[in-house]
Amino acid sequence: MPSITITPDLIVFVPLALVAALSAIGVVALKNAVRSALCLVLNFFTLSALYFNLRAEIIGITQVVVYTGAIMVLFLFVIMLLNLGAPQLLAEKKDLKIGAGLAGGVILFGVIAGTIFPPLVSVNVIHAPTKYGEPATLGHTLFTQFVWPFEVASILLLVGIVGSILLAKRKI
Amino acid sequence: MITGAPLILYLALGLFMFTTGVVGVIIRRNPIVVFMCIELMLNSVNLTFLAFARYGLWYQGTTDHGDISIMNGPMMIIFVMAVAAAEVAVGLGIIMTIFRLRQDIDVDDMNLLKG
């Protein structure tokens, strides 16, 4: 185990990571769906701060705008619309599934960690140039090398819009 | 040579969030919370992509507009976000339709397609 050198990145990372981990647990553990959604909002904000810590500013801003601004608002809107206030409506059953799920999660964590972590334990040198997170670099790459995936993504979003309207209409 | 936080901490956080999402998908019965757990998994993968991009283990030198290979991770994040937005719009539409039909959205009771 190499000794951990204290760097500013690490000092910023640790509290953010703790908040992110706790709010991730909150999403799963809290019974009320609105509280889960608010925990997820907190998680997305801390992830955005972590992206800033990784010097990818434009991705952090996009995270806030897309996830916290659009997706979570949609989630909260649907929760309010369905009005699932009564807790007995979706009371979680205390059955075998919870124990099995937790055990499966621990096993999954162990397997992936045991496979991925050992070769990467001592990596802490940053090789990326500082401008890798800048909008100019991102846009240049998006519209040169990744222009076909970009077009496919636009078609996907169009299909998503049409599909959601089709699902939401009572009569076509 | 710039040293940051160890890469493994970012990977550990991403893996923890991913595992939490998997457990949530398995144990929760509210489909909206299941969707939120899927979002959690997508975001943990985004964090991992960005961490690998920043630490650039296979990065060779620089060119003027950035080495393209270093941008693969951030590009994946952009596309994951686009797919997540489309997925949430369609998925929540499906949940609304099911709720309109049955007045109940417990995923354990939805067995209409069971043979």
Short mmCIF file of C-alpha atoms in Angstrom, two decimals:
data_model
loop_
_atom_site.label_atom_id
_atom_site.label_comp_id
_atom_site.label_asym_id
_atom_site.label_seq_id
_atom_site.Cartn_x
_atom_site.Cartn_y
_atom_site.Cartn_z
CA MET A 1 0.00 0.00 0.00
CA PRO A 2 1.63 3.28 -1.03
CA SER A 3 1.57 6.23 1.29
CA ILE A 4 -1.11 8.77 0.49
CA THR A 5 0.17 12.25 -0.19
CA ILE A 6 -2.18 15.02 0.81
CA THR A 7 -2.98 17.18 -2.18
CA PRO A 8 -5.62 19.90 -2.63
CA ASP A 9 -7.53 17.55 -4.93
CA LEU A 10 -7.71 14.99 -2.16
CA ILE A 11 -8.86 17.51 0.43
CA VAL A 12 -11.70 18.58 -1.86
CA PHE A 13 -12.50 15.02 -2.88
CA VAL A 14 -13.00 13.39 0.51
CA PRO A 15 -15.99 15.39 1.86
CA LEU A 16 -17.64 15.43 -1.56
CA ALA A 17 -17.24 11.67 -1.86
CA LEU A 18 -18.71 11.14 1.61
CA VAL A 19 -21.76 13.26 0.75
CA ALA A 20 -22.16 11.46 -2.58
CA ALA A 21 -21.97 8.02 -0.98
CA LEU A 22 -24.42 8.91 1.81
CA SER A 23 -26.93 10.42 -0.59
CA ALA A 24 -26.63 7.35 -2.83
CA ILE A 25 -27.55 5.21 0.18
CA GLY A 26 -30.40 7.60 0.89
CA VAL A 27 -31.86 7.10 -2.57
CA VAL A 28 -32.19 3.39 -1.93
CA ALA A 29 -32.99 3.38 1.78
CA LEU A 30 -35.58 6.12 2.20
CA LYS A 31 -39.18 4.99 1.94
CA ASN A 32 -40.69 8.17 0.56
CA ALA A 33 -40.08 8.60 -3.17
CA VAL A 34 -39.83 12.39 -2.89
CA ARG A 35 -37.03 12.07 -0.34
CA SER A 36 -35.25 9.61 -2.59
CA ALA A 37 -35.50 12.10 -5.45
CA LEU A 38 -34.11 14.91 -3.30
CA CYS A 39 -31.22 12.67 -2.22
CA LEU A 40 -30.55 12.01 -5.89
CA VAL A 41 -30.51 15.76 -6.57
CA LEU A 42 -27.92 16.17 -3.81
CA ASN A 43 -25.92 13.32 -5.30
CA PHE A 44 -25.95 14.94 -8.73
CA PHE A 45 -24.79 18.25 -7.30
CA THR A 46 -21.86 16.62 -5.52
CA LEU A 47 -21.01 14.71 -8.69
CA SER A 48 -20.97 18.01 -10.54
CA ALA A 49 -18.55 19.37 -7.96
CA LEU A 50 -16.42 16.26 -8.42
CA TYR A 51 -16.35 16.91 -12.17
CA PHE A 52 -15.11 20.41 -11.41
CA ASN A 53 -12.49 18.81 -9.18
CA LEU A 54 -11.46 16.72 -12.18
CA ARG A 55 -11.09 20.00 -14.15
CA ALA A 56 -13.91 19.18 -16.56
CA GLU A 57 -15.90 22.36 -16.01
CA ILE A 58 -18.19 22.13 -19.01
CA ILE A 59 -19.21 18.60 -18.07
CA GLY A 60 -19.97 19.70 -14.52
CA ILE A 61 -22.17 22.50 -15.81
CA THR A 62 -23.90 20.09 -18.20
CA GLN A 63 -24.47 17.73 -15.30
CA VAL A 64 -26.31 20.39 -13.35
CA VAL A 65 -28.33 21.58 -16.33
CA VAL A 66 -29.28 18.19 -17.76
CA TYR A 67 -29.63 15.97 -14.71
CA THR A 68 -30.59 18.29 -11.91
CA GLY A 69 -32.42 20.77 -14.11
CA ALA A 70 -34.27 18.54 -16.53
CA ILE A 71 -34.31 14.90 -15.48
CA MET A 72 -34.92 15.34 -11.75
CA VAL A 73 -37.61 17.95 -12.36
CA LEU A 74 -39.32 15.39 -14.58
CA PHE A 75 -39.01 12.78 -11.82
CA LEU A 76 -40.45 15.07 -9.16
CA PHE A 77 -43.21 16.15 -11.52
CA VAL A 78 -44.26 12.53 -12.12
CA ILE A 79 -44.10 11.74 -8.39
CA MET A 80 -46.34 14.69 -7.59
CA LEU A 81 -48.67 13.82 -10.48
CA LEU A 82 -49.11 10.21 -9.37
CA ASN A 83 -49.71 11.41 -5.80
CA LEU A 84 -48.22 8.36 -4.11
CA GLY A 85 -48.52 9.97 -0.72
CA ALA A 86 -50.05 7.06 1.13
CA PRO A 87 -47.16 5.02 2.50
CA GLN A 88 -49.24 1.86 2.75
CA LEU A 89 -49.75 1.95 -1.02
CA LEU A 90 -46.17 0.90 -1.59
CA ALA A 91 -45.11 -0.43 1.78
CA GLU A 92 -41.94 -2.36 1.24
CA LYS A 93 -42.34 -6.00 2.14
CA LYS A 94 -39.75 -7.38 4.50
CA ASP A 95 -38.96 -10.45 2.50
CA LEU A 96 -36.03 -12.46 1.31
CA LYS A 97 -35.39 -10.06 -1.56
CA ILE A 98 -33.73 -7.42 0.62
CA GLY A 99 -31.20 -9.81 2.11
CA ALA A 100 -30.50 -11.37 -1.26
CA GLY A 101 -30.08 -7.95 -2.86
CA LEU A 102 -27.66 -6.75 -0.19
CA ALA A 103 -25.62 -9.95 -0.38
CA GLY A 104 -25.53 -9.70 -4.17
CA GLY A 105 -24.37 -6.10 -3.91
CA VAL A 106 -21.55 -6.97 -1.54
CA ILE A 107 -20.46 -9.82 -3.81
CA LEU A 108 -20.60 -7.55 -6.87
CA PHE A 109 -18.53 -4.91 -5.10
CA GLY A 110 -15.97 -7.50 -4.03
CA VAL A 111 -15.65 -9.09 -7.45
CA ILE A 112 -15.27 -5.82 -9.37
CA ALA A 113 -12.96 -4.28 -6.77
CA GLY A 114 -10.78 -7.38 -6.68
CA THR A 115 -10.48 -7.36 -10.46
CA ILE A 116 -10.00 -3.66 -11.16
CA PHE A 117 -8.26 -2.16 -8.17
CA PRO A 118 -4.97 -4.06 -7.67
CA PRO A 119 -3.18 -2.82 -10.85
CA LEU A 120 -4.32 0.75 -10.27
CA VAL A 121 -3.52 1.21 -6.59
CA SER A 122 -0.51 3.49 -7.07
CA VAL A 123 -1.86 5.66 -9.90
CA ASN A 124 -2.06 9.29 -8.83
CA VAL A 125 -0.21 11.21 -11.55
CA ILE A 126 -2.34 13.26 -13.91
CA HIS A 127 -1.40 12.97 -17.56
CA ALA A 128 -4.24 14.80 -19.26
CA PRO A 129 -3.50 18.33 -20.50
CA THR A 130 -5.34 21.02 -18.55
CA LYS A 131 -7.44 21.99 -21.55
CA TYR A 132 -9.08 18.58 -21.90
CA GLY A 133 -12.20 19.81 -20.12
CA GLU A 134 -12.53 23.10 -21.97
CA PRO A 135 -15.56 23.80 -24.16
CA ALA A 136 -13.35 24.46 -27.20
CA THR A 137 -11.68 21.07 -27.04
CA LEU A 138 -14.95 19.32 -26.30
CA GLY A 139 -16.81 20.98 -29.15
CA HIS A 140 -13.97 20.42 -31.59
CA THR A 141 -13.91 16.72 -30.80
CA LEU A 142 -17.70 16.46 -30.84
CA PHE A 143 -18.01 17.96 -34.30
CA THR A 144 -15.03 16.23 -35.91
CA GLN A 145 -14.41 12.72 -34.71
CA PHE A 146 -17.74 12.12 -33.00
CA VAL A 147 -20.04 13.79 -35.51
CA TRP A 148 -21.81 10.54 -36.52
CA PRO A 149 -22.57 9.47 -32.94
CA PHE A 150 -23.77 13.03 -32.42
CA GLU A 151 -26.23 12.69 -35.30
CA VAL A 152 -27.40 9.31 -34.03
CA ALA A 153 -27.97 10.83 -30.59
CA SER A 154 -30.10 13.56 -32.15
CA ILE A 155 -32.23 10.92 -33.88
CA LEU A 156 -32.51 9.05 -30.58
CA LEU A 157 -33.73 12.18 -28.81
CA LEU A 158 -36.26 12.81 -31.59
CA VAL A 159 -37.58 9.26 -31.23
CA GLY A 160 -37.75 9.77 -27.47
CA ILE A 161 -39.82 12.93 -27.88
CA VAL A 162 -42.22 11.24 -30.31
CA GLY A 163 -42.49 8.14 -28.12
CA SER A 164 -43.22 10.04 -24.93
CA ILE A 165 -45.91 12.12 -26.64
CA LEU A 166 -47.41 8.93 -28.08
CA LEU A 167 -47.47 7.33 -24.61
CA ALA A 168 -48.94 10.38 -22.92
CA LYS A 169 -51.84 10.92 -25.30
CA ARG A 170 -55.07 9.20 -24.40
CA LYS A 171 -56.36 9.03 -27.94
CA ILE A 172 -54.21 9.36 -31.03
CA MET B 1 4.30 16.21 -12.94
CA ILE B 2 1.00 16.90 -11.25
CA THR B 3 -0.29 14.56 -8.60
CA GLY B 4 -3.95 14.57 -7.71
CA ALA B 5 -6.09 12.42 -5.51
CA PRO B 6 -5.39 8.72 -6.11
CA LEU B 7 -7.35 7.39 -9.07
CA ILE B 8 -8.53 4.45 -7.02
CA LEU B 9 -10.61 6.71 -4.77
CA TYR B 10 -12.65 7.91 -7.71
CA LEU B 11 -13.05 4.33 -8.90
CA ALA B 12 -14.10 3.21 -5.42
CA LEU B 13 -16.73 5.94 -5.21
CA GLY B 14 -18.03 5.05 -8.66
CA LEU B 15 -18.15 1.37 -7.83
CA PHE B 16 -19.93 2.06 -4.54
CA MET B 17 -22.57 4.16 -6.26
CA PHE B 18 -23.00 1.56 -8.98
CA THR B 19 -23.44 -1.22 -6.43
CA THR B 20 -25.95 0.88 -4.51
CA GLY B 21 -27.90 1.36 -7.72
CA VAL B 22 -27.90 -2.37 -8.46
CA VAL B 23 -29.11 -3.17 -4.95
CA GLY B 24 -31.82 -0.52 -5.26
CA VAL B 25 -33.05 -1.94 -8.55
CA ILE B 26 -33.28 -5.37 -6.94
CA ILE B 27 -34.91 -4.52 -3.63
CA ARG B 28 -37.21 -1.55 -4.34
CA ARG B 29 -40.76 -2.01 -5.60
CA ASN B 30 -41.56 1.54 -6.65
CA PRO B 31 -40.71 1.82 -10.38
CA ILE B 32 -39.86 5.51 -10.03
CA VAL B 33 -37.22 4.70 -7.41
CA VAL B 34 -35.98 1.90 -9.68
CA PHE B 35 -35.55 4.50 -12.41
CA MET B 36 -33.66 6.75 -10.03
CA CYS B 37 -31.33 3.87 -9.19
CA ILE B 38 -30.67 3.40 -12.92
CA GLU B 39 -29.75 7.09 -13.10
CA LEU B 40 -27.41 6.52 -10.17
CA MET B 41 -25.68 3.71 -12.06
CA LEU B 42 -25.32 5.83 -15.20
CA ASN B 43 -23.79 8.65 -13.17
CA SER B 44 -21.33 6.40 -11.42
CA VAL B 45 -20.13 5.18 -14.81
CA ASN B 46 -19.80 8.79 -15.93
CA LEU B 47 -17.59 9.51 -12.94
CA THR B 48 -15.40 6.53 -13.79
CA PHE B 49 -15.08 7.62 -17.43
CA LEU B 50 -14.03 11.11 -16.41
CA ALA B 51 -11.55 9.88 -13.80
CA PHE B 52 -9.86 7.61 -16.34
CA ALA B 53 -9.82 10.45 -18.88
CA ARG B 54 -8.16 12.85 -16.45
CA TYR B 55 -5.51 10.44 -15.25
CA GLY B 56 -4.87 9.48 -18.88
CA LEU B 57 -3.08 6.19 -18.38
CA TRP B 58 -2.55 5.67 -22.12
CA TYR B 59 -2.06 9.29 -23.08
CA GLN B 60 0.85 9.89 -25.46
CA GLY B 61 1.93 13.49 -25.89
CA THR B 62 -0.17 16.41 -26.97
CA THR B 63 -1.34 18.02 -30.18
CA ASP B 64 -2.77 21.45 -30.70
CA HIS B 65 -6.46 20.73 -30.31
CA GLY B 66 -5.88 18.06 -27.74
CA ASP B 67 -5.08 14.45 -28.37
CA ILE B 68 -8.33 12.92 -29.52
CA SER B 69 -7.87 9.79 -27.40
CA ILE B 70 -8.00 11.83 -24.20
CA MET B 71 -11.46 13.04 -25.19
CA ASN B 72 -13.09 9.62 -25.49
CA GLY B 73 -14.21 9.66 -21.85
CA PRO B 74 -15.85 13.11 -21.90
CA MET B 75 -17.54 12.23 -25.22
CA MET B 76 -19.01 9.09 -23.68
CA ILE B 77 -20.42 11.23 -20.85
CA ILE B 78 -22.16 13.52 -23.34
CA PHE B 79 -23.78 10.55 -25.07
CA VAL B 80 -24.72 8.85 -21.81
CA MET B 81 -26.49 12.05 -20.78
CA ALA B 82 -28.39 12.15 -24.08
CA VAL B 83 -29.44 8.50 -23.75
CA ALA B 84 -30.45 9.04 -20.11
CA ALA B 85 -32.65 11.99 -21.04
CA ALA B 86 -34.45 10.00 -23.75
CA GLU B 87 -34.76 6.98 -21.46
CA VAL B 88 -36.30 8.97 -18.63
CA ALA B 89 -38.82 10.66 -20.92
CA VAL B 90 -40.03 7.37 -22.40
CA GLY B 91 -39.83 5.41 -19.13
CA LEU B 92 -41.82 7.90 -17.11
CA GLY B 93 -44.38 7.99 -19.92
CA ILE B 94 -44.72 4.23 -19.63
CA ILE B 95 -45.12 4.48 -15.84
CA MET B 96 -47.84 7.12 -16.26
CA THR B 97 -49.67 4.91 -18.75
CA ILE B 98 -49.50 1.88 -16.47
CA PHE B 99 -50.72 3.95 -13.53
CA ARG B 100 -53.66 5.18 -15.62
CA LEU B 101 -54.60 1.59 -16.45
CA ARG B 102 -54.18 -0.03 -13.03
CA GLN B 103 -54.11 2.74 -10.36
CA ASP B 104 -51.11 0.95 -8.87
CA ILE B 105 -47.46 0.87 -9.86
CA ASP B 106 -45.99 -1.92 -7.76
CA VAL B 107 -43.45 -3.64 -10.00
CA ASP B 108 -43.95 -6.98 -8.24
CA ASP B 109 -47.62 -7.06 -9.27
CA MET B 110 -46.98 -6.41 -12.94
CA ASN B 111 -46.99 -9.91 -14.36
CA LEU B 112 -49.20 -9.45 -17.40
CA LEU B 113 -46.52 -10.77 -19.73
CA LYS B 114 -45.87 -13.88 -17.65
CA GLY B 115 -46.71 -16.91 -19.78
#
